[in-house]
mmCIF file of C-alpha atoms in Angstrom:
data_model
loop_
_atom_site.group_PDB
_atom_site.id
_atom_site.type_symbol
_atom_site.label_atom_id
_atom_site.label_comp_id
_atom_site.label_asym_id
_atom_site.label_seq_id
_atom_site.Cartn_x
_atom_site.Cartn_y
_atom_site.Cartn_z
ATOM 1 C CA UNK L 69 -4.664 -10.381 -3.907
ATOM 2 C CA UNK L 70 -3.835 -13.864 -2.118
ATOM 3 C CA UNK L 71 -2.060 -14.981 -5.111
ATOM 4 C CA UNK L 72 -0.012 -11.750 -5.156
ATOM 5 C CA UNK L 73 0.824 -12.152 -1.500
ATOM 6 C CA UNK L 74 1.665 -15.730 -2.041
ATOM 7 C CA UNK L 75 4.046 -15.106 -5.065
ATOM 8 C CA UNK L 76 5.789 -11.908 -3.331
ATOM 9 C CA UNK L 77 5.886 -12.324 0.272
ATOM 10 C CA UNK L 78 7.062 -9.423 2.482
ATOM 11 C CA UNK L 79 7.460 -7.120 -0.524
ATOM 12 C CA UNK L 80 6.231 -3.789 -2.035
ATOM 13 C CA UNK L 81 4.005 -4.488 -5.166
ATOM 14 C CA UNK L 82 2.878 -2.100 -7.662
ATOM 15 C CA UNK L 83 -0.783 -3.092 -8.856
ATOM 16 C CA UNK L 84 -2.102 -1.854 -12.021
ATOM 17 C CA UNK L 85 -5.656 -1.378 -12.510
ATOM 18 C CA UNK L 86 -6.614 -2.389 -9.049
ATOM 19 C CA UNK L 87 -10.274 -3.562 -8.240
ATOM 20 C CA UNK L 88 -11.378 -2.166 -5.019
ATOM 21 C CA UNK L 89 -14.279 -3.410 -2.590
ATOM 22 C CA UNK L 90 -17.290 -1.011 -2.225
ATOM 23 C CA UNK L 91 -15.515 1.391 0.515
ATOM 24 C CA UNK L 92 -12.196 1.749 -1.386
ATOM 25 C CA UNK L 93 -10.178 0.257 1.351
ATOM 26 C CA UNK L 94 -9.141 -3.236 0.310
ATOM 27 C CA UNK L 95 -7.750 -4.152 -2.791
ATOM 28 C CA UNK L 96 -9.557 -7.272 -4.233
ATOM 29 C CA UNK L 97 -7.502 -7.838 -7.431
ATOM 30 C CA UNK L 98 -4.987 -6.364 -9.914
ATOM 31 C CA UNK L 99 -2.210 -6.838 -11.944
ATOM 32 C CA UNK L 100 1.339 -7.196 -10.454
ATOM 33 C CA UNK L 101 3.493 -4.600 -12.560
ATOM 34 C CA UNK L 102 6.833 -4.394 -10.200
ATOM 35 C CA UNK L 103 7.691 -5.557 -6.970
ATOM 36 C CA UNK L 104 10.797 -5.440 -4.494
ATOM 37 C CA UNK L 105 11.429 -5.423 -0.909
ATOM 38 C CA UNK L 106 12.569 -1.799 -1.100
ATOM 39 C CA UNK L 107 9.633 0.933 -1.312
ATOM 40 C CA UNK L 108 11.888 3.136 -2.763
ATOM 41 C CA UNK L 109 12.835 1.137 -5.594
ATOM 42 C CA UNK L 110 9.202 0.584 -6.443
ATOM 43 C CA UNK L 111 8.363 4.049 -6.457
ATOM 44 C CA UNK L 112 11.478 5.290 -8.487
ATOM 45 C CA UNK L 113 11.548 2.525 -11.258
ATOM 46 C CA UNK L 114 7.589 1.556 -11.349
ATOM 47 C CA UNK L 115 7.178 5.632 -11.819
ATOM 48 C CA UNK L 116 7.503 4.907 -15.937
ATOM 49 C CA UNK L 117 5.446 2.041 -15.696
ATOM 50 C CA UNK L 118 2.280 3.873 -14.311
ATOM 51 C CA UNK L 119 1.520 5.234 -17.736
ATOM 52 C CA UNK L 120 0.511 2.095 -19.035
ATOM 53 C CA UNK L 121 -2.717 1.636 -16.325
ATOM 54 C CA UNK L 122 -5.680 4.034 -15.647
ATOM 55 C CA UNK L 123 -5.000 3.680 -11.977
ATOM 56 C CA UNK L 124 -2.273 1.842 -9.864
ATOM 57 C CA UNK L 125 -1.652 1.373 -6.039
ATOM 58 C CA UNK L 126 1.156 0.413 -3.844
ATOM 59 C CA UNK L 127 0.533 -2.724 -1.693
ATOM 60 C CA UNK L 128 2.832 -4.017 0.879
ATOM 61 C CA UNK L 129 2.441 -8.050 1.315
ATOM 62 C CA UNK L 130 3.804 -8.510 4.474
ATOM 63 C CA UNK L 131 2.972 -7.490 8.182
ATOM 64 C CA UNK L 132 4.063 -4.090 9.347
ATOM 65 C CA UNK L 133 7.299 -4.039 11.470
ATOM 66 C CA UNK L 134 5.866 -1.938 14.198
ATOM 67 C CA UNK L 135 2.588 -0.224 14.596
ATOM 68 C CA UNK L 136 2.253 3.157 15.277
ATOM 69 C CA UNK L 137 0.242 4.153 18.193
ATOM 70 C CA UNK L 138 -2.023 6.974 18.103
ATOM 71 C CA UNK L 139 -2.455 8.998 21.034
ATOM 72 C CA UNK L 140 -5.222 11.708 21.153
ATOM 73 C CA UNK L 141 -5.021 14.531 23.774
ATOM 74 C CA UNK L 142 -8.491 16.168 24.680
ATOM 75 C CA UNK L 143 -7.899 20.097 25.685
ATOM 76 C CA UNK L 144 -10.846 21.337 27.864
ATOM 77 C CA UNK L 145 -11.710 24.851 26.630
ATOM 78 C CA UNK L 146 -13.731 25.379 29.695
ATOM 79 C CA UNK L 147 -10.459 25.009 31.946
ATOM 80 C CA UNK L 148 -11.039 26.626 35.464
#
């Protein structure tokens, strides 16, 4: 994955036959199939290419532009 990130910085990469960690949370390796700075382009043009693989995953090699903040609200069902 380090090689993919170095070769395709700040891009969306369609990865074929990804090797995942035990928890299936992190991509450890795979074959770069298609890449672009546009996520829509990868999804649209890469759609035909996924047929050649058992599985594929879409990977972004950069940092997110903004992090969404998750706000939780707790409701007390025993309100007085």
